[in-house]
mmCIF file of C-alpha atoms (C1' of nucleotides) in Angstrom:
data_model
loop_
_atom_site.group_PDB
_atom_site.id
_atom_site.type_symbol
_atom_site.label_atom_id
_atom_site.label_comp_id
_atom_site.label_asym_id
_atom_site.label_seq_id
_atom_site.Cartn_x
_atom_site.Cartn_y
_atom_site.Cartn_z
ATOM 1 C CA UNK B 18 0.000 0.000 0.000
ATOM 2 C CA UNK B 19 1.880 3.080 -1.364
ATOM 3 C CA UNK B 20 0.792 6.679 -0.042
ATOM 4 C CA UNK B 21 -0.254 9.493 -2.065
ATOM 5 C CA UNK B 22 3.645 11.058 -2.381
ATOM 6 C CA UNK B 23 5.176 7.898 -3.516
ATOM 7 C CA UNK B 24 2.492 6.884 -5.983
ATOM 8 C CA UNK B 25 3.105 11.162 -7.402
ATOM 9 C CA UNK B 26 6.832 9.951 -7.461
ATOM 10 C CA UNK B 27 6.371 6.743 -9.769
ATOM 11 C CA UNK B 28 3.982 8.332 -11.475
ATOM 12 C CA UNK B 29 6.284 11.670 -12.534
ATOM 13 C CA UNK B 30 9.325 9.130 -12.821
ATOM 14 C CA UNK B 31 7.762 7.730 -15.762
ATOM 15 C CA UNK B 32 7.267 10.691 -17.336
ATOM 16 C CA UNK B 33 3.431 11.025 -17.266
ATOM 17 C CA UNK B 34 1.249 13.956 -15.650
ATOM 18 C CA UNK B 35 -0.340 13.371 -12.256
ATOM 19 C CA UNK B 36 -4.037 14.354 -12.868
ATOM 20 C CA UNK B 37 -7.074 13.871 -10.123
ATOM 21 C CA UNK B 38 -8.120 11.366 -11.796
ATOM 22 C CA UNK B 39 -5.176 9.449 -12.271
ATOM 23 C CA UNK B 40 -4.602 9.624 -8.335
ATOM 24 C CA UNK B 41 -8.212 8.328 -7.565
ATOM 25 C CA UNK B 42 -7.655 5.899 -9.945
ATOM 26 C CA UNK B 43 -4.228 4.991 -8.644
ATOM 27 C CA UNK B 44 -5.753 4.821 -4.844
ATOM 28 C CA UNK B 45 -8.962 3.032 -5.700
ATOM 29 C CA UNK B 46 -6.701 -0.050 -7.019
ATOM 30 C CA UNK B 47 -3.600 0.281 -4.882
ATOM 31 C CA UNK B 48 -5.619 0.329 -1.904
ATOM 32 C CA UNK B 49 -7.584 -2.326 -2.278
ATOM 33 C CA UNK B 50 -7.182 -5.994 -2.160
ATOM 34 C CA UNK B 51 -10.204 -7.759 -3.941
ATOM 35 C CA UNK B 52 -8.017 -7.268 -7.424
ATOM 36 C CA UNK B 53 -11.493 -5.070 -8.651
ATOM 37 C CA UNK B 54 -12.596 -4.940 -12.503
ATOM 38 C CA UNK B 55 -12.241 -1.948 -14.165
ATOM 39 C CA UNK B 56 -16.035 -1.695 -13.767
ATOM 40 C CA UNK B 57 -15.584 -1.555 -9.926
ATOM 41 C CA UNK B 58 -12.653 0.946 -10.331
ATOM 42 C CA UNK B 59 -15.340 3.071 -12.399
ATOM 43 C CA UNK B 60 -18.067 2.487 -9.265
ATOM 44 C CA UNK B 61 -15.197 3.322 -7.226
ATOM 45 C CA UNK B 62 -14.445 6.836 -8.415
ATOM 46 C CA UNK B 63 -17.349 7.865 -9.432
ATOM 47 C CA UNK B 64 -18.596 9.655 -6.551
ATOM 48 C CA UNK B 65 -15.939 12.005 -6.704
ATOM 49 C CA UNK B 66 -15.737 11.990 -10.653
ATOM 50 C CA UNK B 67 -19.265 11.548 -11.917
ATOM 51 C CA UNK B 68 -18.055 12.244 -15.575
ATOM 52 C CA UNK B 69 -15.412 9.650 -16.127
ATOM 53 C CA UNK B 70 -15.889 7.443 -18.600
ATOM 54 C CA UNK B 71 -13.875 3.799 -18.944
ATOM 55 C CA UNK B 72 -11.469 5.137 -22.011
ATOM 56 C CA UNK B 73 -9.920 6.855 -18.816
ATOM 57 C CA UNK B 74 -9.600 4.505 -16.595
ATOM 58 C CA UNK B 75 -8.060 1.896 -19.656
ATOM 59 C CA UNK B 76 -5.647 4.574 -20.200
ATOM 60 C CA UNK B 77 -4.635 5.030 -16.352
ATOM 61 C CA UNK B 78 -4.588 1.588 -15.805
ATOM 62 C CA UNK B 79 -1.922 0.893 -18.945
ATOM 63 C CA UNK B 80 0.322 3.797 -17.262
ATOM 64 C CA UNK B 81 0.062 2.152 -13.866
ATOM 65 C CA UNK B 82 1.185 -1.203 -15.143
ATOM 66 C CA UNK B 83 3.906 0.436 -17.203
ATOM 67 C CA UNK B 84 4.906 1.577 -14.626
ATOM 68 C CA UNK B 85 5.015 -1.339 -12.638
ATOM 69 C CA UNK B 86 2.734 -0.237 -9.597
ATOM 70 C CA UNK B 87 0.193 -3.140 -10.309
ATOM 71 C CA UNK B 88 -0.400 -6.039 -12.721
ATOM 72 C CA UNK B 89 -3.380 -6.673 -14.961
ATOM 73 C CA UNK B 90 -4.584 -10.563 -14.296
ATOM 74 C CA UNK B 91 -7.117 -11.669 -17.364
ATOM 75 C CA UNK B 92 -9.738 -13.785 -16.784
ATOM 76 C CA UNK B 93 -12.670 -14.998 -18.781
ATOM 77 C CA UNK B 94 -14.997 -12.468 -19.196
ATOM 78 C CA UNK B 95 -12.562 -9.724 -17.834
ATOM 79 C CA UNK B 96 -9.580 -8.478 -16.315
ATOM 80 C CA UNK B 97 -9.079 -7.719 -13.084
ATOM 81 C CA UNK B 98 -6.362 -5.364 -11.525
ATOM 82 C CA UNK B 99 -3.420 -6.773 -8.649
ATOM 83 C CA UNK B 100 -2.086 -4.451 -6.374
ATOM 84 C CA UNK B 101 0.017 -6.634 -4.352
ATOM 85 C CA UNK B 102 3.372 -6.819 -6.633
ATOM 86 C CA UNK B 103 5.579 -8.927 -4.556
ATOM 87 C CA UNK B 104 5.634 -12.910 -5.274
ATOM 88 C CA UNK B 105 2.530 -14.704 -3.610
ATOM 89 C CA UNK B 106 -0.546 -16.652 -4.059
ATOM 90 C CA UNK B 107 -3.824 -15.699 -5.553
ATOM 91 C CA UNK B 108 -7.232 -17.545 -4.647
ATOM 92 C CA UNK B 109 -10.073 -17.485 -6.780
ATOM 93 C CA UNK B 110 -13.531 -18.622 -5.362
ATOM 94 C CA UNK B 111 -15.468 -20.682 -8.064
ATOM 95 C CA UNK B 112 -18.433 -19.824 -6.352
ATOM 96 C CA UNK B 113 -18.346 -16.305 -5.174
ATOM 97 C CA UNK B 114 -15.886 -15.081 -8.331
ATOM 98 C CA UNK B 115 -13.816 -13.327 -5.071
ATOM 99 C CA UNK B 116 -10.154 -12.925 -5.441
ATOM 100 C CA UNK B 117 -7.609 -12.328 -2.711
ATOM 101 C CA UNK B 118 -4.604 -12.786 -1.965
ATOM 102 C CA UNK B 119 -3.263 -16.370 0.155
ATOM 103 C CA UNK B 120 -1.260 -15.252 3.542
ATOM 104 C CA UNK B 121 0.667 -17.880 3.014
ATOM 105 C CA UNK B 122 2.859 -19.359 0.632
ATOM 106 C CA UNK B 123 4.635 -16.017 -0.712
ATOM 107 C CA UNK B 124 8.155 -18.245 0.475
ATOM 108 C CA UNK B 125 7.334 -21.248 -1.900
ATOM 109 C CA UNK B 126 6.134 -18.737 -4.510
ATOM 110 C CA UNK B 127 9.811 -17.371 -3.890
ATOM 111 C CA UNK B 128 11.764 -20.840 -4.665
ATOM 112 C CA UNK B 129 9.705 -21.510 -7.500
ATOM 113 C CA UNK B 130 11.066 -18.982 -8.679
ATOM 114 C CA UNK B 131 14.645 -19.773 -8.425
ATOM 115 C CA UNK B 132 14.302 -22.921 -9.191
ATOM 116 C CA UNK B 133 12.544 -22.369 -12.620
ATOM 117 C CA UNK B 134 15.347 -19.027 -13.008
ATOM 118 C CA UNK B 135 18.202 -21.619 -12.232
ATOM 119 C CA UNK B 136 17.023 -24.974 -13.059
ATOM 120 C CA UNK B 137 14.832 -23.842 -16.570
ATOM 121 C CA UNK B 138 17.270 -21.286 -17.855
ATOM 122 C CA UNK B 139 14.219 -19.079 -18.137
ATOM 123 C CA UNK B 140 15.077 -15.203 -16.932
ATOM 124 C CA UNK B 141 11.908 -14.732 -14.759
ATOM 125 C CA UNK B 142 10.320 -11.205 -15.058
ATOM 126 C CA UNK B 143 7.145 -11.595 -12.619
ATOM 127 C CA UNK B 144 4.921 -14.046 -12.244
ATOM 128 C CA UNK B 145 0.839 -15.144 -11.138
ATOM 129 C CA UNK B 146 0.165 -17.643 -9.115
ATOM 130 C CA UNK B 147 -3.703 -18.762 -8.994
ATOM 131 C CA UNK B 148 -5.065 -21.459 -7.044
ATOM 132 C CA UNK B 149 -9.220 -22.334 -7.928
ATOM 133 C CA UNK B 150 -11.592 -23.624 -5.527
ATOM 134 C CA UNK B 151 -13.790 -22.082 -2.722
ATOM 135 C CA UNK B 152 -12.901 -20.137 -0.442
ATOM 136 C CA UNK B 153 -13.780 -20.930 3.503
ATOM 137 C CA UNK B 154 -17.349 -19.697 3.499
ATOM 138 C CA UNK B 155 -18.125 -21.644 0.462
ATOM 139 C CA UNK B 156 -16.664 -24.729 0.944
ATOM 140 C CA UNK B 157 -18.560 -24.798 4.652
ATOM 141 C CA UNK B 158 -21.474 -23.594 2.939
ATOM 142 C CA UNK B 159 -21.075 -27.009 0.027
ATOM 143 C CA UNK B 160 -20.594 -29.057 2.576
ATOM 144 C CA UNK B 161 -23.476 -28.031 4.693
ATOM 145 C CA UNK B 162 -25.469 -28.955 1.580
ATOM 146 C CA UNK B 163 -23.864 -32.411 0.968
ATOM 147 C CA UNK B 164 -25.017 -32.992 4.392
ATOM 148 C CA UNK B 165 -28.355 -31.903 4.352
ATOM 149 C CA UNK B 166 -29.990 -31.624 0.817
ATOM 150 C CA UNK B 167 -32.888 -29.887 -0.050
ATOM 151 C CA UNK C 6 -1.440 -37.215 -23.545
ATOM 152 C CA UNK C 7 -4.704 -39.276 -24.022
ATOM 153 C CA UNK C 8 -5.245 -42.012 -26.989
ATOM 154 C CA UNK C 9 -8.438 -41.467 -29.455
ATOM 155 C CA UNK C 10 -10.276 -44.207 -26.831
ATOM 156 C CA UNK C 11 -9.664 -42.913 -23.728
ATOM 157 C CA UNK C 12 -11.029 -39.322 -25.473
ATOM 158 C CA UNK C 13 -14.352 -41.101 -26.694
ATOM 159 C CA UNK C 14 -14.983 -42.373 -23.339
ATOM 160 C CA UNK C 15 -14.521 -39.435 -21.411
ATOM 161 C CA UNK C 16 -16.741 -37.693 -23.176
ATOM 162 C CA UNK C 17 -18.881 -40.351 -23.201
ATOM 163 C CA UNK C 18 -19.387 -40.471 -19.712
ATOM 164 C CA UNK C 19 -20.327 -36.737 -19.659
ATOM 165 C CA UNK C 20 -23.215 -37.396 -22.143
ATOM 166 C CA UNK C 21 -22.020 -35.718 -25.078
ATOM 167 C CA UNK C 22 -21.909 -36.932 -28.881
ATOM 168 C CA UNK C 23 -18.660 -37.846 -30.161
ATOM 169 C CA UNK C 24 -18.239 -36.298 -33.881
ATOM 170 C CA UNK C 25 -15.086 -36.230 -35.907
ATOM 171 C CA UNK C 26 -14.837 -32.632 -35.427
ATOM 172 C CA UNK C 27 -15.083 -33.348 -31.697
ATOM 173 C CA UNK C 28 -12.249 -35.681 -32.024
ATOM 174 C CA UNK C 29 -10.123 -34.092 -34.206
ATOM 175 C CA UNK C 30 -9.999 -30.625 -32.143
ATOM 176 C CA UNK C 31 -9.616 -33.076 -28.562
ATOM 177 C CA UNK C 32 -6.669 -34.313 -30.170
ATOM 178 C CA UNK C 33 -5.239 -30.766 -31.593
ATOM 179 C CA UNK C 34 -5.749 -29.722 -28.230
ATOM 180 C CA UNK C 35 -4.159 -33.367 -25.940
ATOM 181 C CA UNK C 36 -1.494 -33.977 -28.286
ATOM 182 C CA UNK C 37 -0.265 -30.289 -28.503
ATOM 183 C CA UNK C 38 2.983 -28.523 -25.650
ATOM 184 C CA UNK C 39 2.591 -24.966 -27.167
ATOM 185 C CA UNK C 40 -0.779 -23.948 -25.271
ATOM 186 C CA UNK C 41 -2.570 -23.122 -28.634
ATOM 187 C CA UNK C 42 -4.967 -20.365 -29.074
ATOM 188 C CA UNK C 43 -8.298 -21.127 -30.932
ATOM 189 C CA UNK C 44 -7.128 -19.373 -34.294
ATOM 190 C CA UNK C 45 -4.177 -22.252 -33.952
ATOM 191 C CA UNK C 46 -6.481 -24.966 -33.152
ATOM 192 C CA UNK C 47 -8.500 -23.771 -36.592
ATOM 193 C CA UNK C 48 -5.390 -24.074 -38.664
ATOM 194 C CA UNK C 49 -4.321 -27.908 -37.445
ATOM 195 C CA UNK C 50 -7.685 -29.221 -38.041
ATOM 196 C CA UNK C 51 -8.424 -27.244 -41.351
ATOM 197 C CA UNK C 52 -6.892 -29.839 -43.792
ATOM 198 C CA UNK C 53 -9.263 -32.267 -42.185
ATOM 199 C CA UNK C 54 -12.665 -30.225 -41.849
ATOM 200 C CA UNK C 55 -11.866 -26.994 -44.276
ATOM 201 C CA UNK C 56 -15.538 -26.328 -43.485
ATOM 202 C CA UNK C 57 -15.120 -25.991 -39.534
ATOM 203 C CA UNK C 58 -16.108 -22.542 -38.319
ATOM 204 C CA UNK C 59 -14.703 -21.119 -35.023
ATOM 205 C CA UNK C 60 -18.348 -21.350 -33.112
ATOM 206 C CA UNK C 61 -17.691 -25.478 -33.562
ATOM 207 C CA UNK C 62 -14.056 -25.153 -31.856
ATOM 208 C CA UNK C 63 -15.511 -22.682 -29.227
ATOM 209 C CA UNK C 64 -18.112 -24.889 -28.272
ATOM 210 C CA UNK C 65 -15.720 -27.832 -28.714
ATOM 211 C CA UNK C 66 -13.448 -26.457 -26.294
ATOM 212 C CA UNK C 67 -16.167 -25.598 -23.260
ATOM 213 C CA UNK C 68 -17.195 -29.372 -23.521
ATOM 214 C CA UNK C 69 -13.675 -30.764 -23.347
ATOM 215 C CA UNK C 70 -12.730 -28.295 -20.394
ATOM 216 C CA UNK C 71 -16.350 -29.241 -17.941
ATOM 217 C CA UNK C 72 -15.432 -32.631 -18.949
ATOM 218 C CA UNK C 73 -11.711 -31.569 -17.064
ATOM 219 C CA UNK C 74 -9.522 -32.759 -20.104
ATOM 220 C CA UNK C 75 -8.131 -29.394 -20.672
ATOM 221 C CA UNK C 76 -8.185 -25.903 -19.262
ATOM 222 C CA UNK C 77 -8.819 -22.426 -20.463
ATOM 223 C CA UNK C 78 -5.632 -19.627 -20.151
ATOM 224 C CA UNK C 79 -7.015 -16.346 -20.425
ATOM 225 C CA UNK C 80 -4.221 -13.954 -21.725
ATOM 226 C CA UNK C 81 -4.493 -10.325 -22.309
ATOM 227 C CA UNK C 82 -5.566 -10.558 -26.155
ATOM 228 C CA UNK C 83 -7.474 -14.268 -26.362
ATOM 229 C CA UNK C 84 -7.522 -17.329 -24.431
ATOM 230 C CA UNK C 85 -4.648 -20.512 -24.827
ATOM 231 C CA UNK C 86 -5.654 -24.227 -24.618
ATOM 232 C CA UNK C 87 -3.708 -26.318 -21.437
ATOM 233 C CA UNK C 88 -3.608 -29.918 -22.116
ATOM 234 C CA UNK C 89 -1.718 -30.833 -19.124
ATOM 235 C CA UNK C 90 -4.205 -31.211 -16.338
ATOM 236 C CA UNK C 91 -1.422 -32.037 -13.706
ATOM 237 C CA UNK C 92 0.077 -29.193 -11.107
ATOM 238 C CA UNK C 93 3.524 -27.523 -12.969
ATOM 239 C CA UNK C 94 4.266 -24.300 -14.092
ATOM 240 C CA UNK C 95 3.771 -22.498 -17.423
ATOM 241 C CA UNK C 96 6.572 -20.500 -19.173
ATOM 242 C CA UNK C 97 5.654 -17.446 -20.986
ATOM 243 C CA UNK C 98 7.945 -15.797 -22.922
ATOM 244 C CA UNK C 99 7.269 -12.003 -23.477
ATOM 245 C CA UNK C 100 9.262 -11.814 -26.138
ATOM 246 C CA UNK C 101 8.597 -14.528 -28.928
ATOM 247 C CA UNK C 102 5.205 -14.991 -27.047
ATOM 248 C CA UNK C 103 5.579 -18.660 -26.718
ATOM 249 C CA UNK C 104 3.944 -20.430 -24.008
ATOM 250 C CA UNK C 105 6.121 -23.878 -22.650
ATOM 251 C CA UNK C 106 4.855 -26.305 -19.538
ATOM 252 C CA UNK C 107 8.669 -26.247 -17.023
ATOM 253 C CA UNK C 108 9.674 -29.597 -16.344
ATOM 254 C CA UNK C 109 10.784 -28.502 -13.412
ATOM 255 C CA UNK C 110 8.689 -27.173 -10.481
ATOM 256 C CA UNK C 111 5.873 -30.090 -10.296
ATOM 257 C CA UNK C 112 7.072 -30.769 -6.930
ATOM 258 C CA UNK C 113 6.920 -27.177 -5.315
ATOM 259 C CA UNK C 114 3.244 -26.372 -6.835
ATOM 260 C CA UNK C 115 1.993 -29.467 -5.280
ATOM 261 C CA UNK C 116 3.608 -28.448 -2.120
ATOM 262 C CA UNK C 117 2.193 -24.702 -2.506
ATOM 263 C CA UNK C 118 -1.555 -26.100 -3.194
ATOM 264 C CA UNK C 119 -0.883 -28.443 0.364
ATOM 265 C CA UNK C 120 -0.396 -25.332 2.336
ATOM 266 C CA UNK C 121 -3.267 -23.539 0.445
ATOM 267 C CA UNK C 122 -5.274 -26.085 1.734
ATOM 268 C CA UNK C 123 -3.981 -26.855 4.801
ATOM 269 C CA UNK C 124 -3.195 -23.275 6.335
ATOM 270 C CA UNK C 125 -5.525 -21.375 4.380
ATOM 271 C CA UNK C 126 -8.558 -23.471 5.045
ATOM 272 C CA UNK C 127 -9.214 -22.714 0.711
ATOM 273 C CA UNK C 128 -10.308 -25.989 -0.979
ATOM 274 C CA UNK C 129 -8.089 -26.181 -4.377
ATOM 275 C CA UNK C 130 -9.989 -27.658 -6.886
ATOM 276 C CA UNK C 131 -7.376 -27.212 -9.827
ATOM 277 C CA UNK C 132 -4.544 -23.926 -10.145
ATOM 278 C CA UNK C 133 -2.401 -22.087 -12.404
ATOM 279 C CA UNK C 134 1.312 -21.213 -12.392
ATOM 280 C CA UNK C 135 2.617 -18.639 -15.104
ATOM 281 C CA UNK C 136 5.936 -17.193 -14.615
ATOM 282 C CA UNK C 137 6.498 -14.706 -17.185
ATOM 283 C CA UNK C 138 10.301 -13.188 -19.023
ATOM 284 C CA UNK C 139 12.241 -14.590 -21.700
ATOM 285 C CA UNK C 140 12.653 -17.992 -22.722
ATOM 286 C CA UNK C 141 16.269 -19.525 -23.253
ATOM 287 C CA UNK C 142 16.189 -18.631 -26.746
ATOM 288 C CA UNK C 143 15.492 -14.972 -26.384
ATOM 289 C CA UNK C 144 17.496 -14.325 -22.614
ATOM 290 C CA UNK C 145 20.891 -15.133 -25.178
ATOM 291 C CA UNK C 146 19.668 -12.885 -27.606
ATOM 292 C CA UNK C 147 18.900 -10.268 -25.444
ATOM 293 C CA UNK C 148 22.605 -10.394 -23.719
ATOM 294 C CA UNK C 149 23.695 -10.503 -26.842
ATOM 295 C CA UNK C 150 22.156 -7.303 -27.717
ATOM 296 C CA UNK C 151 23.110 -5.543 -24.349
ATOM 297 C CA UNK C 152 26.543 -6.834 -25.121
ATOM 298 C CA UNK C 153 27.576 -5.336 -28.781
ATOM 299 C CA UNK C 154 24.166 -2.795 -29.575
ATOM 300 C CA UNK C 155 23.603 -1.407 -33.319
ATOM 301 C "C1'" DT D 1 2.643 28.040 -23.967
ATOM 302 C "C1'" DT D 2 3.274 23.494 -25.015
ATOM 303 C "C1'" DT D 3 2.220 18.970 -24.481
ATOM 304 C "C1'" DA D 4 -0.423 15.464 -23.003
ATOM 305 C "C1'" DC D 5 -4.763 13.972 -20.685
ATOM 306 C "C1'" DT D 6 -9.904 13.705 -20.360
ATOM 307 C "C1'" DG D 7 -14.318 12.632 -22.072
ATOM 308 C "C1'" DC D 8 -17.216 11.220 -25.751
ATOM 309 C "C1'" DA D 9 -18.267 8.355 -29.544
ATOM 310 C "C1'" DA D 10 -17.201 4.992 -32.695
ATOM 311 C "C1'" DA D 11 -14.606 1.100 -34.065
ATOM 312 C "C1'" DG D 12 -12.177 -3.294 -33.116
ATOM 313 C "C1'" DG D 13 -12.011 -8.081 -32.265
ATOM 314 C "C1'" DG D 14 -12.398 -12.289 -29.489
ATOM 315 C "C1'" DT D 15 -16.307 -14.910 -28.028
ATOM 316 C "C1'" DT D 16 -21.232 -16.140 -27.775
ATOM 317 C "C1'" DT D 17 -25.782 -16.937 -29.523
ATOM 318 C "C1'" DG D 18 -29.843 -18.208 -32.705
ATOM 319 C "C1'" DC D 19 -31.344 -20.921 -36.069
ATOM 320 C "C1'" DA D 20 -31.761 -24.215 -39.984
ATOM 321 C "C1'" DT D 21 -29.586 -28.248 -41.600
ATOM 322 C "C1'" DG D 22 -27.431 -32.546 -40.789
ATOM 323 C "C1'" DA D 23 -25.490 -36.404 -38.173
ATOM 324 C "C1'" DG D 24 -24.910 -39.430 -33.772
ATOM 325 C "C1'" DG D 25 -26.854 -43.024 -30.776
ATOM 326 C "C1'" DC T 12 -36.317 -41.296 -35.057
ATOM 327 C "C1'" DC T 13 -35.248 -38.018 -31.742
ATOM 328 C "C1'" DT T 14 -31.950 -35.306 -29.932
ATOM 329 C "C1'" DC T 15 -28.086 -32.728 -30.240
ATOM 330 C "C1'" DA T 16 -23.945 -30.898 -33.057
ATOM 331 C "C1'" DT T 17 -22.406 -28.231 -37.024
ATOM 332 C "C1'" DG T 18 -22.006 -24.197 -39.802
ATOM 333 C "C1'" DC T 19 -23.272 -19.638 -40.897
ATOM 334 C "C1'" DA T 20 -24.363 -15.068 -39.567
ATOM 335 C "C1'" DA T 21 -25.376 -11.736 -36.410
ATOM 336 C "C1'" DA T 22 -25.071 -10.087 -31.866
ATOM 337 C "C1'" DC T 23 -22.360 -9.216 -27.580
ATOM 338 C "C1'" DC T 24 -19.309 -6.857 -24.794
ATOM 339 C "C1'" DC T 25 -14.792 -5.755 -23.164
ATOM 340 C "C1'" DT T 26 -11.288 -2.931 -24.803
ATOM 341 C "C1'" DT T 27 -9.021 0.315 -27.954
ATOM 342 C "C1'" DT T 28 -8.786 4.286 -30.872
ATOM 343 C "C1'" DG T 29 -9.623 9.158 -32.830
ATOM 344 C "C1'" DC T 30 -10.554 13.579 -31.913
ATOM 345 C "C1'" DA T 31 -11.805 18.163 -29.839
ATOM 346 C "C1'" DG T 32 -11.546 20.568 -25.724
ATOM 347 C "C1'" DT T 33 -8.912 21.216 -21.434
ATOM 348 C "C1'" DA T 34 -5.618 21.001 -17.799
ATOM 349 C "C1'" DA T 35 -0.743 19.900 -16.102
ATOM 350 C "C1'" DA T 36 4.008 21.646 -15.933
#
DNA sequence: TTTACTGCAAAGGGTTTGCATGAGG
DNA sequence: CCTCATGCAAACCCTTTGCAGTAAA
């Protein structure tokens, strides 16, 4: 989670103007942690920039990555946005569509990564990690079914 | 990699009819390493069925991946095709765009998805492992470059 | 003042859908 | 035979692009 200054700093680094929007942008994504759509991002920001329209927040969301503040993770129907830049695990509920990120694992996510740099010959540049299934709530919720069916 | 039997009968046991355009995309799909895209999957079984549109191969594909024989990639631009159902990592190279299953790392991404589980009470029902830079191939060529420039 | 960003609208392109014909079981 | 798959075309929708006005530096 970056503060205001430092994301101004990346941001001017690269070259590119710091505009309101970009900021709100920029917070609404870096401060989260449910990896949002760019729909949600729009949701988001809206309230405090009731005119700004999705070419915007494509455009923002290219300089951000460019940058290398936050990574763009495709999925079927859509993309969704990481924040969290540092090697780790992603889980995906099936059944609820929520993302987030595992609290564990970031160390084996870390020697995979040597080992495939070291052992594959293959210069690593980042990497996503996504594990499938449902998440606690879920899977207490299926199994509460299996036990008692409707 | 799956024979022409084993294909029939798993999709058999799901309910569906097996045509030759079923089979022959199945088998573009198990028999293939390079993770191929649905405009690739077209041109290998063209020859066969020169008639086959797209809609057949996109509705090809969403049988054979409920029936778990393969799994969707989403990228960026379009979606890739994984025929190996079994936890390892995938090799993307950002530079030639290839896509390449590691054979090394099978070990460690079972060991991630047994913490998952374990410590972050997440029920894994299948994952996937991309790490992303420059192949072999294209890490030489790139030193090579940084080494004597135009 | 200069350059680049925003907002709006239209286009682009991978993927899905509807329907008539044809083939699998 | 009945049901479902194929092939064709059109629709869908996320994303990108072009452009005129506007704001950052």
């Amino acid at each position: 989670m970056l503060t205001q200054p430092e994301i101004v700093e990346r941001l001017r680094k690269w070259g590119v103007r710091v505009t309101p929007q970009r900021l709100a942008i920029a917070e609404a994504v870096l401060n989260s942690t449910d990896h949002p759509t760019v729909q949600q991002i729009h949701e988001r920001v809206r309230d405090h920039f009731p005119s700004m329209t999705l070419a915007t927040i494509y455009s923002t969301l290219g300089v951000l990555e460019r940058s290398g503040l936050i990574q763009e993770l495709p999925f079927e129907k859509m993309s969704r946005y990481e924040a969290n830049m540092e090697p780790h695990v992603n889980l995906v509920c099936i059944q609820c569509e929520n993302v987030m990120d595992a609290d564990v694992g970031q160390d084996v996510v870390v020697r995979l990564k040597n080992r495939i740099s070291s052992q594959a010959g293959f210069e690593v540049a980042w990497q996503r990690v996504d594990f499938y299934g449902w998440c606690p709530r879920c899977a207490s919720a299926k199994r509460q079914e299996q036990t008692a069916p409707v």
